[in-house]
mmCIF file of C-alpha atoms in Angstrom:
data_model
loop_
_atom_site.group_PDB
_atom_site.id
_atom_site.type_symbol
_atom_site.label_atom_id
_atom_site.label_comp_id
_atom_site.label_asym_id
_atom_site.label_seq_id
_atom_site.Cartn_x
_atom_site.Cartn_y
_atom_site.Cartn_z
ATOM 1 C CA MET P 1 -0.413 2.970 -48.624
ATOM 2 C CA LYS P 2 -0.425 6.755 -48.569
ATOM 3 C CA ASN P 3 0.412 8.590 -51.757
ATOM 4 C CA LEU P 4 3.970 9.796 -52.139
ATOM 5 C CA LYS P 5 3.156 13.505 -51.779
ATOM 6 C CA GLN P 6 1.654 12.802 -48.345
ATOM 7 C CA ILE P 7 4.666 10.746 -47.289
ATOM 8 C CA LEU P 8 7.088 13.480 -48.404
ATOM 9 C CA LYS P 9 5.578 15.885 -45.876
ATOM 10 C CA ALA P 10 7.513 13.930 -43.236
ATOM 11 C CA ARG P 11 10.720 15.583 -44.429
ATOM 12 C CA GLU P 12 9.671 19.065 -43.263
ATOM 13 C CA ILE P 13 8.047 17.744 -40.084
ATOM 14 C CA LEU P 14 11.290 15.974 -39.175
ATOM 15 C CA LYS P 15 13.285 19.178 -39.682
ATOM 16 C CA GLU P 16 10.821 21.161 -37.557
ATOM 17 C CA GLU P 17 10.805 18.653 -34.686
ATOM 18 C CA SER P 18 14.517 17.705 -34.913
ATOM 19 C CA PRO P 19 14.085 14.551 -32.783
ATOM 20 C CA LEU P 20 16.933 12.704 -31.093
ATOM 21 C CA ILE P 21 17.678 9.428 -32.884
ATOM 22 C CA HIS P 22 19.599 6.759 -30.982
ATOM 23 C CA ALA P 23 21.551 4.430 -33.264
ATOM 24 C CA ILE P 24 23.494 1.512 -31.811
ATOM 25 C CA THR P 25 25.418 0.707 -34.949
ATOM 26 C CA ASN P 26 28.816 -0.778 -35.689
ATOM 27 C CA PRO P 27 32.019 1.303 -35.634
ATOM 28 C CA ILE P 28 32.582 0.681 -39.354
ATOM 29 C CA SER P 29 29.588 2.867 -40.220
ATOM 30 C CA ILE P 30 28.984 5.034 -37.150
ATOM 31 C CA ASN P 31 30.153 8.287 -38.766
ATOM 32 C CA MET P 32 28.063 7.727 -41.895
ATOM 33 C CA VAL P 33 24.943 6.858 -39.904
ATOM 34 C CA ALA P 34 25.228 9.868 -37.608
ATOM 35 C CA ASN P 35 25.822 12.242 -40.529
ATOM 36 C CA ALA P 36 22.893 10.835 -42.529
ATOM 37 C CA ILE P 37 20.609 11.479 -39.552
ATOM 38 C CA LEU P 38 21.981 15.010 -39.143
ATOM 39 C CA PHE P 39 21.622 15.786 -42.860
ATOM 40 C CA LEU P 40 17.892 14.998 -42.608
ATOM 41 C CA GLY P 41 17.500 17.575 -39.841
ATOM 42 C CA ALA P 42 17.313 15.211 -36.861
ATOM 43 C CA LYS P 43 19.847 14.807 -34.035
ATOM 44 C CA ALA P 44 22.012 11.707 -33.655
ATOM 45 C CA ILE P 45 23.483 9.867 -30.699
ATOM 46 C CA CYS P 46 25.281 6.541 -30.957
ATOM 47 C CA ALA P 47 25.661 5.466 -27.328
ATOM 48 C CA ALA P 48 26.599 1.822 -26.830
ATOM 49 C CA HIS P 49 27.883 1.483 -23.262
ATOM 50 C CA PRO P 50 25.621 -0.824 -21.233
ATOM 51 C CA GLU P 51 25.782 1.483 -18.204
ATOM 52 C CA GLU P 52 24.237 4.448 -20.031
ATOM 53 C CA VAL P 53 22.286 2.975 -22.917
ATOM 54 C CA SER P 54 18.909 2.735 -21.147
ATOM 55 C CA GLU P 55 19.164 6.345 -19.989
ATOM 56 C CA ILE P 56 19.982 7.500 -23.525
ATOM 57 C CA THR P 57 17.170 5.408 -24.986
ATOM 58 C CA ASN P 58 14.648 6.958 -22.609
ATOM 59 C CA ILE P 59 15.332 10.466 -23.915
ATOM 60 C CA SER P 60 15.328 9.459 -27.590
ATOM 61 C CA SER P 61 12.453 9.538 -30.084
ATOM 62 C CA SER P 62 13.489 6.494 -32.129
ATOM 63 C CA ILE P 63 15.987 3.650 -31.727
ATOM 64 C CA SER P 64 17.808 1.486 -34.232
ATOM 65 C CA VAL P 65 20.109 -1.414 -33.369
ATOM 66 C CA ASN P 66 22.558 -3.175 -35.648
ATOM 67 C CA LEU P 67 24.203 -6.620 -35.484
ATOM 68 C CA GLY P 68 27.252 -5.685 -37.566
ATOM 69 C CA ASN P 69 30.742 -6.201 -36.104
ATOM 70 C CA ILE P 70 29.074 -7.539 -32.961
ATOM 71 C CA THR P 71 30.763 -7.567 -29.537
ATOM 72 C CA SER P 72 29.670 -8.831 -26.127
ATOM 73 C CA GLU P 73 29.350 -5.287 -24.796
ATOM 74 C CA ARG P 74 27.254 -4.140 -27.762
ATOM 75 C CA MET P 75 25.027 -7.221 -27.465
ATOM 76 C CA LYS P 76 24.270 -6.287 -23.862
ATOM 77 C CA ALA P 77 23.634 -2.671 -24.865
ATOM 78 C CA ILE P 78 21.234 -3.748 -27.613
ATOM 79 C CA GLU P 79 19.238 -5.893 -25.179
ATOM 80 C CA LEU P 80 18.964 -3.055 -22.665
ATOM 81 C CA ALA P 81 18.043 -0.476 -25.320
ATOM 82 C CA ALA P 82 15.363 -2.711 -26.852
ATOM 83 C CA ASN P 83 13.846 -3.373 -23.455
ATOM 84 C CA SER P 84 13.794 0.339 -22.580
ATOM 85 C CA ALA P 85 12.321 1.288 -25.974
ATOM 86 C CA ASN P 86 9.492 -1.217 -25.560
ATOM 87 C CA LYS P 87 8.664 0.051 -22.081
ATOM 88 C CA LYS P 88 8.255 3.605 -23.418
ATOM 89 C CA ASN P 89 6.700 2.640 -26.776
ATOM 90 C CA ILE P 90 9.566 4.211 -28.693
ATOM 91 C CA PRO P 91 9.823 3.085 -32.360
ATOM 92 C CA LEU P 92 12.455 0.364 -32.607
ATOM 93 C CA ALA P 93 14.226 -0.920 -35.728
ATOM 94 C CA ILE P 94 16.737 -3.745 -36.033
ATOM 95 C CA ASP P 95 19.243 -4.247 -38.841
ATOM 96 C CA MET P 96 20.021 -7.977 -39.073
ATOM 97 C CA VAL P 97 23.561 -7.550 -40.435
ATOM 98 C CA GLY P 98 25.227 -10.927 -40.991
ATOM 99 C CA VAL P 99 22.543 -12.930 -39.200
ATOM 100 C CA GLY P 100 22.909 -15.688 -41.784
ATOM 101 C CA SER P 101 26.682 -15.871 -41.471
ATOM 102 C CA SER P 102 27.245 -16.957 -37.854
ATOM 103 C CA THR P 103 25.519 -18.976 -35.129
ATOM 104 C CA LEU P 104 26.228 -16.203 -32.604
ATOM 105 C CA ARG P 105 24.315 -13.577 -34.565
ATOM 106 C CA TYR P 106 21.515 -15.975 -35.511
ATOM 107 C CA ASN P 107 20.886 -17.075 -31.930
ATOM 108 C CA PHE P 108 21.137 -13.531 -30.599
ATOM 109 C CA ALA P 109 18.723 -12.208 -33.240
ATOM 110 C CA ASN P 110 16.139 -14.837 -32.382
ATOM 111 C CA LYS P 111 16.507 -14.078 -28.678
ATOM 112 C CA LEU P 112 15.914 -10.391 -29.358
ATOM 113 C CA LEU P 113 12.854 -11.104 -31.499
ATOM 114 C CA ALA P 114 11.408 -13.439 -28.867
ATOM 115 C CA ASN P 115 11.805 -10.916 -26.039
ATOM 116 C CA ASN P 116 11.059 -7.565 -27.728
ATOM 117 C CA ASN P 117 8.679 -5.906 -30.163
ATOM 118 C CA PHE P 118 10.348 -4.362 -33.206
ATOM 119 C CA SER P 119 8.580 -1.835 -35.411
ATOM 120 C CA LEU P 120 10.881 -2.748 -38.312
ATOM 121 C CA ILE P 121 13.032 -5.794 -39.049
ATOM 122 C CA LYS P 122 15.503 -5.073 -41.858
ATOM 123 C CA GLY P 123 17.966 -7.198 -43.770
ATOM 124 C CA ASN P 124 19.017 -8.363 -47.192
ATOM 125 C CA SER P 125 17.228 -11.402 -48.590
ATOM 126 C CA SER P 126 19.802 -13.848 -47.157
ATOM 127 C CA GLU P 127 19.412 -12.328 -43.687
ATOM 128 C CA ILE P 128 15.618 -12.371 -43.805
ATOM 129 C CA ARG P 129 15.568 -15.928 -45.176
ATOM 130 C CA ALA P 130 17.890 -17.026 -42.380
ATOM 131 C CA LEU P 131 15.325 -15.754 -39.875
ATOM 132 C CA ALA P 132 12.366 -17.175 -41.781
ATOM 133 C CA LEU P 133 13.789 -20.584 -42.707
ATOM 134 C CA GLY P 134 16.684 -21.133 -40.310
ATOM 135 C CA LYS P 135 19.083 -21.221 -43.261
ATOM 136 C CA SER P 136 20.284 -19.086 -46.167
ATOM 137 C CA GLN P 137 23.065 -18.788 -48.722
ATOM 138 C CA ALA P 138 24.602 -15.696 -47.141
ATOM 139 C CA LYS P 139 28.061 -14.667 -48.289
ATOM 140 C CA GLY P 140 29.349 -13.078 -45.107
ATOM 141 C CA ILE P 141 27.237 -9.972 -44.571
ATOM 142 C CA ASP P 142 26.260 -9.945 -48.252
ATOM 143 C CA VAL P 143 23.382 -11.701 -49.968
ATOM 144 C CA GLY P 144 24.156 -15.068 -51.544
ATOM 145 C CA GLU P 145 23.452 -15.704 -55.227
ATOM 146 C CA ALA P 146 20.736 -18.269 -54.475
ATOM 147 C CA ASP P 147 18.888 -15.792 -52.223
ATOM 148 C CA LYS P 148 18.844 -12.784 -54.545
ATOM 149 C CA ILE P 149 15.405 -11.428 -55.373
ATOM 150 C CA GLU P 150 14.566 -12.301 -58.962
ATOM 151 C CA LYS P 151 11.381 -12.266 -61.032
ATOM 152 C CA GLU P 152 10.953 -16.012 -60.473
ATOM 153 C CA ASN P 153 11.238 -16.008 -56.655
ATOM 154 C CA ILE P 154 9.976 -12.583 -55.591
ATOM 155 C CA GLY P 155 6.572 -13.950 -54.557
ATOM 156 C CA LYS P 156 8.131 -16.776 -52.556
ATOM 157 C CA ILE P 157 10.510 -14.475 -50.684
ATOM 158 C CA ALA P 158 7.674 -12.035 -49.992
ATOM 159 C CA GLU P 159 5.598 -14.865 -48.512
ATOM 160 C CA GLU P 160 8.508 -15.921 -46.298
ATOM 161 C CA ALA P 161 8.820 -12.353 -45.043
ATOM 162 C CA ARG P 162 5.051 -12.148 -44.590
ATOM 163 C CA ALA P 163 5.224 -15.085 -42.173
ATOM 164 C CA LEU P 164 7.823 -13.152 -40.151
ATOM 165 C CA ALA P 165 5.680 -10.010 -40.239
ATOM 166 C CA LYS P 166 2.746 -11.954 -38.818
ATOM 167 C CA LYS P 167 4.822 -13.829 -36.258
ATOM 168 C CA TYR P 168 6.498 -10.733 -34.836
ATOM 169 C CA LYS P 169 3.759 -8.178 -35.642
ATOM 170 C CA SER P 170 6.368 -6.126 -37.452
ATOM 171 C CA THR P 171 7.141 -4.585 -40.828
ATOM 172 C CA ILE P 172 9.840 -6.471 -42.737
ATOM 173 C CA LEU P 173 12.213 -4.612 -45.061
ATOM 174 C CA ILE P 174 14.254 -6.679 -47.523
ATOM 175 C CA THR P 175 16.938 -4.659 -49.284
ATOM 176 C CA GLY P 176 18.592 -5.447 -52.588
ATOM 177 C CA LYS P 177 18.420 -4.583 -56.279
ATOM 178 C CA THR P 178 14.679 -4.742 -55.679
ATOM 179 C CA ASP P 179 13.572 -3.734 -52.182
ATOM 180 C CA LEU P 180 10.504 -5.266 -50.558
ATOM 181 C CA ILE P 181 8.559 -3.712 -47.681
ATOM 182 C CA VAL P 182 6.404 -6.535 -46.355
ATOM 183 C CA SER P 183 3.436 -6.464 -43.986
ATOM 184 C CA SER P 184 0.773 -9.061 -43.240
ATOM 185 C CA ASP P 185 -1.546 -8.148 -46.107
ATOM 186 C CA SER P 186 0.658 -6.687 -48.872
ATOM 187 C CA TYR P 187 4.174 -5.916 -49.985
ATOM 188 C CA ILE P 188 5.624 -2.854 -51.646
ATOM 189 C CA ARG P 189 8.449 -3.160 -54.121
ATOM 190 C CA VAL P 190 10.866 -0.309 -54.726
ATOM 191 C CA ASP P 191 13.027 -0.583 -57.836
ATOM 192 C CA ASN P 192 15.293 2.439 -57.480
ATOM 193 C CA GLY P 193 19.002 2.494 -56.722
ATOM 194 C CA VAL P 194 22.321 1.710 -58.405
ATOM 195 C CA GLU P 195 24.882 -1.070 -58.077
ATOM 196 C CA ASN P 196 27.453 1.323 -56.609
ATOM 197 C CA LEU P 197 25.477 1.445 -53.339
ATOM 198 C CA SER P 198 26.702 -2.098 -52.690
ATOM 199 C CA LYS P 199 30.317 -0.998 -53.279
ATOM 200 C CA ILE P 200 30.347 1.552 -50.428
ATOM 201 C CA THR P 201 30.516 0.108 -46.930
ATOM 202 C CA GLY P 202 27.825 1.238 -44.502
ATOM 203 C CA THR P 203 25.095 2.336 -46.933
ATOM 204 C CA GLY P 204 22.717 -0.265 -45.502
ATOM 205 C CA CYS P 205 23.421 0.992 -41.992
ATOM 206 C CA MET P 206 22.802 4.559 -43.194
ATOM 207 C CA LEU P 207 19.461 3.463 -44.590
ATOM 208 C CA THR P 208 18.455 2.057 -41.200
ATOM 209 C CA GLY P 209 19.329 5.361 -39.533
ATOM 210 C CA ILE P 210 17.384 7.318 -42.145
ATOM 211 C CA ILE P 211 14.297 5.128 -41.774
ATOM 212 C CA SER P 212 14.563 5.204 -37.988
ATOM 213 C CA SER P 213 14.542 9.002 -38.180
ATOM 214 C CA PHE P 214 11.367 9.074 -40.250
ATOM 215 C CA MET P 215 9.742 6.564 -37.904
ATOM 216 C CA THR P 216 9.431 9.413 -35.394
ATOM 217 C CA VAL P 217 6.862 11.098 -37.657
ATOM 218 C CA GLU P 218 5.567 8.270 -39.890
ATOM 219 C CA ASP P 219 4.537 4.616 -39.704
ATOM 220 C CA PRO P 220 7.277 2.029 -40.512
ATOM 221 C CA VAL P 221 5.985 1.329 -44.038
ATOM 222 C CA SER P 222 5.863 4.996 -45.063
ATOM 223 C CA ALA P 223 9.183 5.685 -43.317
ATOM 224 C CA SER P 224 10.767 2.795 -45.246
ATOM 225 C CA ILE P 225 9.435 4.052 -48.590
ATOM 226 C CA LEU P 226 10.754 7.535 -47.906
ATOM 227 C CA GLY P 227 14.130 6.337 -46.636
ATOM 228 C CA LEU P 228 14.648 4.046 -49.623
ATOM 229 C CA LEU P 229 13.705 6.723 -52.139
ATOM 230 C CA ILE P 230 15.930 9.395 -50.611
ATOM 231 C CA LEU P 231 18.990 7.138 -50.500
ATOM 232 C CA GLU P 232 18.458 5.350 -53.789
ATOM 233 C CA ILE P 233 17.372 8.278 -55.970
ATOM 234 C CA ALA P 234 20.177 10.395 -54.523
ATOM 235 C CA ALA P 235 22.443 7.502 -55.593
ATOM 236 C CA GLU P 236 20.984 7.533 -59.110
ATOM 237 C CA ILE P 237 21.639 11.270 -59.429
ATOM 238 C CA SER P 238 25.165 10.912 -57.971
ATOM 239 C CA ASN P 239 26.184 7.814 -59.902
ATOM 240 C CA THR P 240 29.687 7.735 -61.366
ATOM 241 C CA ASP P 241 32.487 5.177 -61.723
ATOM 242 C CA ARG P 242 34.609 7.309 -59.354
ATOM 243 C CA LEU P 243 33.461 5.672 -56.133
ATOM 244 C CA TYR P 244 34.638 8.246 -53.611
ATOM 245 C CA THR P 245 33.108 11.032 -55.694
ATOM 246 C CA PHE P 246 29.919 8.997 -55.758
ATOM 247 C CA PHE P 247 30.037 8.643 -51.973
ATOM 248 C CA VAL P 248 30.536 12.379 -51.334
ATOM 249 C CA ASN P 249 27.754 13.369 -53.732
ATOM 250 C CA LEU P 250 25.469 10.730 -52.232
ATOM 251 C CA MET P 251 25.931 12.198 -48.748
ATOM 252 C CA ASP P 252 25.129 15.666 -50.110
ATOM 253 C CA GLY P 253 22.055 14.289 -51.851
ATOM 254 C CA ILE P 254 20.576 12.752 -48.706
ATOM 255 C CA GLY P 255 19.931 16.186 -47.248
ATOM 256 C CA ASN P 256 19.458 18.208 -50.426
ATOM 257 C CA ILE P 257 17.457 16.097 -52.863
ATOM 258 C CA LYS P 258 14.253 17.827 -53.950
ATOM 259 C CA ASP P 259 10.761 16.419 -53.506
ATOM 260 C CA ASP P 260 10.156 16.822 -57.238
ATOM 261 C CA ASP P 261 13.183 14.624 -57.994
ATOM 262 C CA LEU P 262 11.818 11.935 -55.701
ATOM 263 C CA ILE P 263 8.338 12.090 -57.225
ATOM 264 C CA LYS P 264 9.626 11.944 -60.816
ATOM 265 C CA ALA P 265 12.047 9.056 -60.263
ATOM 266 C CA ALA P 266 10.164 6.890 -57.744
ATOM 267 C CA LYS P 267 9.492 3.300 -58.826
ATOM 268 C CA VAL P 268 7.092 2.070 -56.158
ATOM 269 C CA LYS P 269 4.356 -0.552 -56.500
ATOM 270 C CA GLU P 270 2.101 -2.209 -53.929
ATOM 271 C CA ILE P 271 1.078 -5.863 -54.376
ATOM 272 C CA LYS P 272 -1.675 -7.444 -52.289
ATOM 273 C CA PHE P 273 -1.224 -10.986 -51.015
#
């Protein structure tokens, strides 16, 4: 793992290059995702029509796809975008929203993983366990109590994700109170953030867009560390019991948070398997 000061250099590089980020996300969060990408200094496009999605993918620098609020048309668009991204070696992230809550999403996710190479596979611990074990305790799109990352099960969940990382030759990101970035030989835990992030719809989708942006200039592990720290430390600074105030200040923080704030507050630790 690179040191944090090296990783933070990606922020200025991203602003200088201003790459086009293609996010096929759900309509619940599309505005938040696009704005988060723009606030970082990149450009956003959220094309999801099957007849144009390959063309848009081919001119983009990074792609993220999202299983939230899934429709037949968006499923087709995701398949076409993933195929086009792989052909051009464009970084590709997938957000496994709700994959543990319905057979449709579970089967579709496994089809995508079998037919495409993803740089990053992201989900909460219920979603990742659904992929790893074929079952989970998901509560809709939210993590179930039995799947939450705790001191007693963190090693077990990391090993489950490690098996996925090896199987799909991908980086696995598990989000929650404790976040785990899992590769084949180690995992990184990030312990920043506040509970209010789970009370605002679309923050997980925003995180995927942020990480996808940094994947244009960094590897998936470093991009995930940086994306998590920006979102979660901005949330710590913005935290208040007035949720809409929290949301507005969080959006400001994504683009304006200082490197020194990130360095001082970061709670990041790498653990070897």
